[in-house]
Amino acid sequence: PPPFTGVWMGDSKLCAIGVHCGNHITSHGLALNCCTDLTWFDHIIPCGLEGKGVTSLSHELGQHVTVSHVLEPFLDSFQEVFDCTLVSSEDPG
């Protein structure tokens, strides 16, 4: 929900997206909660957003979802949406 970034399920964040600029360097990141232990978030205010929570794919789907389950379809969708080709640092050459 505006103005909050990321992917939300109701009032709970499922995927965080961020950009940081400083010292002439721009970095970006994405965190998709697959099978995260959500109890750790009970001790903080996630993303500094009072009254908001976090969730995971495992919690929302009611089954254990690992990163290996979602990595390939996520990367395929990323390439399609952003019209790009991803290259793994593990690829030779």
Short mmCIF file of N, CA and C in Angstrom, two decimals:
data_model
loop_
_atom_site.label_atom_id
_atom_site.label_comp_id
_atom_site.label_asym_id
_atom_site.label_seq_id
_atom_site.Cartn_x
_atom_site.Cartn_y
_atom_site.Cartn_z
N PRO A 1 0.83 -1.21 0.00
CA PRO A 1 0.00 0.00 0.00
C PRO A 1 0.86 1.25 0.00
N PRO A 2 0.58 2.21 -0.83
CA PRO A 2 1.38 3.44 -0.83
C PRO A 2 1.36 4.08 0.56
N PRO A 3 2.44 4.63 1.02
CA PRO A 3 3.71 4.85 0.34
C PRO A 3 4.74 3.75 0.61
N PHE A 4 4.32 2.60 1.07
CA PHE A 4 5.25 1.54 1.46
C PHE A 4 5.73 0.76 0.25
N THR A 5 7.04 0.51 0.18
CA THR A 5 7.60 -0.28 -0.91
C THR A 5 7.55 -1.75 -0.56
N GLY A 6 7.76 -2.58 -1.54
CA GLY A 6 7.80 -4.02 -1.32
C GLY A 6 6.52 -4.69 -1.76
N VAL A 7 6.41 -5.96 -1.40
CA VAL A 7 5.23 -6.76 -1.70
C VAL A 7 4.55 -7.07 -0.39
N TRP A 8 3.25 -6.82 -0.32
CA TRP A 8 2.50 -6.95 0.93
C TRP A 8 1.37 -7.95 0.80
N MET A 9 1.08 -8.61 1.91
CA MET A 9 -0.10 -9.45 2.07
C MET A 9 -0.87 -8.81 3.22
N GLY A 10 -1.86 -8.01 2.91
CA GLY A 10 -2.57 -7.26 3.95
C GLY A 10 -1.62 -6.26 4.60
N ASP A 11 -1.49 -6.33 5.92
CA ASP A 11 -0.59 -5.44 6.65
C ASP A 11 0.78 -6.07 6.93
N SER A 12 1.10 -7.15 6.23
CA SER A 12 2.37 -7.84 6.45
C SER A 12 3.22 -7.83 5.18
N LYS A 13 4.48 -7.47 5.36
CA LYS A 13 5.42 -7.41 4.23
C LYS A 13 5.95 -8.80 3.92
N LEU A 14 5.88 -9.16 2.65
CA LEU A 14 6.38 -10.45 2.18
C LEU A 14 7.74 -10.30 1.51
N CYS A 15 7.95 -9.18 0.84
CA CYS A 15 9.16 -8.96 0.07
C CYS A 15 9.61 -7.51 0.24
N ALA A 16 10.84 -7.33 0.67
CA ALA A 16 11.39 -5.99 0.86
C ALA A 16 12.27 -5.62 -0.33
N ILE A 17 12.14 -4.38 -0.75
CA ILE A 17 12.93 -3.87 -1.86
C ILE A 17 13.57 -2.56 -1.39
N GLY A 18 14.86 -2.41 -1.62
CA GLY A 18 15.50 -1.19 -1.14
C GLY A 18 16.60 -0.70 -2.06
N VAL A 19 16.84 0.60 -1.97
CA VAL A 19 17.92 1.25 -2.70
C VAL A 19 18.66 2.15 -1.72
N HIS A 20 19.98 2.13 -1.77
CA HIS A 20 20.80 2.99 -0.93
C HIS A 20 21.81 3.71 -1.80
N CYS A 21 21.92 5.01 -1.60
CA CYS A 21 22.90 5.81 -2.33
C CYS A 21 23.80 6.51 -1.32
N GLY A 22 25.09 6.40 -1.51
CA GLY A 22 26.02 7.08 -0.62
C GLY A 22 27.44 6.89 -1.08
N ASN A 23 28.27 7.88 -0.82
CA ASN A 23 29.69 7.83 -1.18
C ASN A 23 29.89 7.48 -2.66
N HIS A 24 29.06 8.05 -3.51
CA HIS A 24 29.14 7.84 -4.96
C HIS A 24 28.89 6.40 -5.38
N ILE A 25 28.19 5.64 -4.52
CA ILE A 25 27.87 4.24 -4.82
C ILE A 25 26.37 4.04 -4.62
N THR A 26 25.73 3.39 -5.58
CA THR A 26 24.32 3.05 -5.45
C THR A 26 24.22 1.53 -5.34
N SER A 27 23.51 1.07 -4.33
CA SER A 27 23.29 -0.36 -4.19
C SER A 27 21.80 -0.61 -4.02
N HIS A 28 21.40 -1.81 -4.36
CA HIS A 28 19.99 -2.16 -4.27
C HIS A 28 19.88 -3.59 -3.77
N GLY A 29 18.71 -3.93 -3.27
CA GLY A 29 18.54 -5.27 -2.77
C GLY A 29 17.09 -5.68 -2.74
N LEU A 30 16.89 -6.97 -2.59
CA LEU A 30 15.57 -7.53 -2.53
C LEU A 30 15.61 -8.71 -1.57
N ALA A 31 14.63 -8.80 -0.70
CA ALA A 31 14.55 -9.92 0.23
C ALA A 31 13.15 -10.52 0.15
N LEU A 32 13.06 -11.75 -0.28
CA LEU A 32 11.78 -12.46 -0.37
C LEU A 32 11.76 -13.50 0.75
N ASN A 33 10.83 -13.35 1.67
CA ASN A 33 10.74 -14.28 2.80
C ASN A 33 10.10 -15.58 2.34
N CYS A 34 10.91 -16.63 2.27
CA CYS A 34 10.39 -17.94 1.84
C CYS A 34 10.00 -18.79 3.04
N CYS A 35 10.98 -19.16 3.84
CA CYS A 35 10.72 -20.00 5.02
C CYS A 35 11.41 -19.39 6.24
N THR A 36 11.34 -18.08 6.32
CA THR A 36 11.98 -17.32 7.38
C THR A 36 11.33 -17.60 8.73
N ASP A 37 12.15 -17.71 9.78
CA ASP A 37 11.63 -17.81 11.15
C ASP A 37 11.12 -16.43 11.54
N LEU A 38 9.82 -16.25 11.49
CA LEU A 38 9.22 -14.94 11.70
C LEU A 38 9.23 -14.49 13.16
N THR A 39 9.55 -15.40 14.10
CA THR A 39 9.54 -15.01 15.52
C THR A 39 10.61 -13.96 15.83
N TRP A 40 11.67 -13.89 15.05
CA TRP A 40 12.71 -12.87 15.28
C TRP A 40 12.14 -11.46 15.12
N PHE A 41 11.13 -11.31 14.27
CA PHE A 41 10.55 -10.00 14.02
C PHE A 41 9.69 -9.50 15.18
N ASP A 42 9.40 -10.38 16.16
CA ASP A 42 8.64 -9.97 17.34
C ASP A 42 9.45 -9.02 18.22
N HIS A 43 10.77 -8.96 18.02
CA HIS A 43 11.66 -8.17 18.86
C HIS A 43 12.02 -6.81 18.27
N ILE A 44 11.53 -6.53 17.07
CA ILE A 44 11.87 -5.27 16.40
C ILE A 44 10.62 -4.68 15.75
N ILE A 45 10.77 -3.50 15.22
CA ILE A 45 9.73 -2.90 14.38
C ILE A 45 10.25 -3.04 12.95
N PRO A 46 9.76 -4.06 12.23
CA PRO A 46 10.30 -4.33 10.89
C PRO A 46 10.21 -3.11 9.97
N CYS A 47 11.32 -2.82 9.34
CA CYS A 47 11.41 -1.70 8.39
C CYS A 47 11.03 -0.37 9.02
N GLY A 48 10.98 -0.32 10.34
CA GLY A 48 10.62 0.92 11.04
C GLY A 48 9.16 1.31 10.87
N LEU A 49 8.31 0.37 10.50
CA LEU A 49 6.90 0.66 10.23
C LEU A 49 6.04 0.18 11.40
N GLU A 50 5.63 1.10 12.26
CA GLU A 50 4.78 0.78 13.40
C GLU A 50 3.46 0.16 12.92
N GLY A 51 3.02 -0.89 13.60
CA GLY A 51 1.74 -1.48 13.31
C GLY A 51 1.70 -2.39 12.09
N LYS A 52 2.85 -2.61 11.46
CA LYS A 52 2.93 -3.50 10.30
C LYS A 52 3.72 -4.74 10.69
N GLY A 53 3.50 -5.82 9.97
CA GLY A 53 4.19 -7.06 10.27
C GLY A 53 4.94 -7.60 9.08
N VAL A 54 5.41 -8.81 9.22
CA VAL A 54 6.09 -9.51 8.13
C VAL A 54 5.44 -10.88 7.98
N THR A 55 5.58 -11.44 6.82
CA THR A 55 5.06 -12.78 6.57
C THR A 55 6.02 -13.50 5.63
N SER A 56 5.74 -14.74 5.34
CA SER A 56 6.58 -15.52 4.44
C SER A 56 5.69 -16.32 3.50
N LEU A 57 6.28 -16.79 2.42
CA LEU A 57 5.54 -17.65 1.50
C LEU A 57 5.07 -18.92 2.21
N SER A 58 5.92 -19.50 3.06
CA SER A 58 5.55 -20.71 3.80
C SER A 58 4.33 -20.45 4.68
N HIS A 59 4.33 -19.32 5.39
CA HIS A 59 3.21 -18.99 6.27
C HIS A 59 1.92 -18.78 5.46
N GLU A 60 2.02 -18.03 4.39
CA GLU A 60 0.83 -17.70 3.58
C GLU A 60 0.26 -18.91 2.86
N LEU A 61 1.13 -19.82 2.40
CA LEU A 61 0.68 -20.98 1.64
C LEU A 61 0.40 -22.20 2.51
N GLY A 62 0.82 -22.13 3.79
CA GLY A 62 0.58 -23.24 4.70
C GLY A 62 1.40 -24.47 4.38
N GLN A 63 2.55 -24.27 3.74
CA GLN A 63 3.47 -25.38 3.44
C GLN A 63 4.89 -24.83 3.38
N HIS A 64 5.87 -25.71 3.58
CA HIS A 64 7.27 -25.29 3.60
C HIS A 64 7.72 -24.93 2.18
N VAL A 65 8.11 -23.68 1.98
CA VAL A 65 8.58 -23.19 0.68
C VAL A 65 10.01 -22.70 0.86
N THR A 66 10.95 -23.32 0.18
CA THR A 66 12.36 -22.94 0.30
C THR A 66 12.77 -22.02 -0.84
N VAL A 67 13.92 -21.42 -0.69
CA VAL A 67 14.47 -20.56 -1.74
C VAL A 67 14.65 -21.37 -3.03
N SER A 68 15.09 -22.61 -2.91
CA SER A 68 15.30 -23.43 -4.12
C SER A 68 13.98 -23.69 -4.86
N HIS A 69 12.85 -23.66 -4.14
CA HIS A 69 11.55 -23.82 -4.79
C HIS A 69 11.19 -22.62 -5.67
N VAL A 70 11.59 -21.44 -5.25
CA VAL A 70 11.13 -20.22 -5.93
C VAL A 70 12.20 -19.54 -6.78
N LEU A 71 13.45 -19.93 -6.64
CA LEU A 71 14.53 -19.21 -7.30
C LEU A 71 14.38 -19.16 -8.82
N GLU A 72 14.21 -20.31 -9.46
CA GLU A 72 14.14 -20.33 -10.92
C GLU A 72 12.91 -19.57 -11.45
N PRO A 73 11.69 -19.82 -10.92
CA PRO A 73 10.55 -19.05 -11.42
C PRO A 73 10.67 -17.56 -11.13
N PHE A 74 11.28 -17.20 -9.99
CA PHE A 74 11.47 -15.79 -9.67
C PHE A 74 12.41 -15.14 -10.67
N LEU A 75 13.54 -15.77 -10.94
CA LEU A 75 14.51 -15.20 -11.89
C LEU A 75 13.94 -15.13 -13.31
N ASP A 76 13.17 -16.15 -13.70
CA ASP A 76 12.52 -16.11 -15.01
C ASP A 76 11.57 -14.92 -15.12
N SER A 77 10.77 -14.71 -14.08
CA SER A 77 9.83 -13.58 -14.07
C SER A 77 10.57 -12.25 -14.06
N PHE A 78 11.66 -12.17 -13.31
CA PHE A 78 12.46 -10.95 -13.25
C PHE A 78 12.97 -10.58 -14.64
N GLN A 79 13.52 -11.58 -15.35
CA GLN A 79 14.03 -11.33 -16.70
C GLN A 79 12.92 -10.86 -17.64
N GLU A 80 11.75 -11.46 -17.51
CA GLU A 80 10.62 -11.08 -18.38
C GLU A 80 10.13 -9.66 -18.07
N VAL A 81 9.94 -9.35 -16.80
CA VAL A 81 9.42 -8.04 -16.41
C VAL A 81 10.40 -6.93 -16.77
N PHE A 82 11.70 -7.15 -16.52
CA PHE A 82 12.70 -6.11 -16.75
C PHE A 82 13.39 -6.24 -18.11
N ASP A 83 12.92 -7.17 -18.96
CA ASP A 83 13.45 -7.35 -20.31
C ASP A 83 14.98 -7.38 -20.30
N CYS A 84 15.51 -8.33 -19.53
CA CYS A 84 16.97 -8.43 -19.40
C CYS A 84 17.38 -9.89 -19.38
N THR A 85 18.67 -10.11 -19.44
CA THR A 85 19.25 -11.44 -19.31
C THR A 85 20.13 -11.45 -18.09
N LEU A 86 19.86 -12.35 -17.18
CA LEU A 86 20.67 -12.47 -15.97
C LEU A 86 21.82 -13.43 -16.22
N VAL A 87 22.98 -13.08 -15.70
CA VAL A 87 24.17 -13.91 -15.83
C VAL A 87 24.65 -14.24 -14.43
N SER A 88 24.84 -15.51 -14.16
CA SER A 88 25.30 -15.94 -12.85
C SER A 88 26.81 -15.75 -12.73
N SER A 89 27.25 -15.37 -11.55
CA SER A 89 28.69 -15.23 -11.33
C SER A 89 29.36 -16.59 -11.35
N GLU A 90 28.55 -17.64 -11.27
CA GLU A 90 29.09 -19.01 -11.34
C GLU A 90 29.25 -19.50 -12.77
N ASP A 91 28.66 -18.75 -13.74
CA ASP A 91 28.81 -19.13 -15.15
C ASP A 91 30.24 -18.88 -15.60
N PRO A 92 30.85 -19.84 -16.31
CA PRO A 92 32.20 -19.62 -16.82
C PRO A 92 32.20 -18.57 -17.92
N GLY A 93 33.25 -17.77 -17.94
CA GLY A 93 33.45 -16.80 -19.01
C GLY A 93 32.56 -15.65 -18.91
#
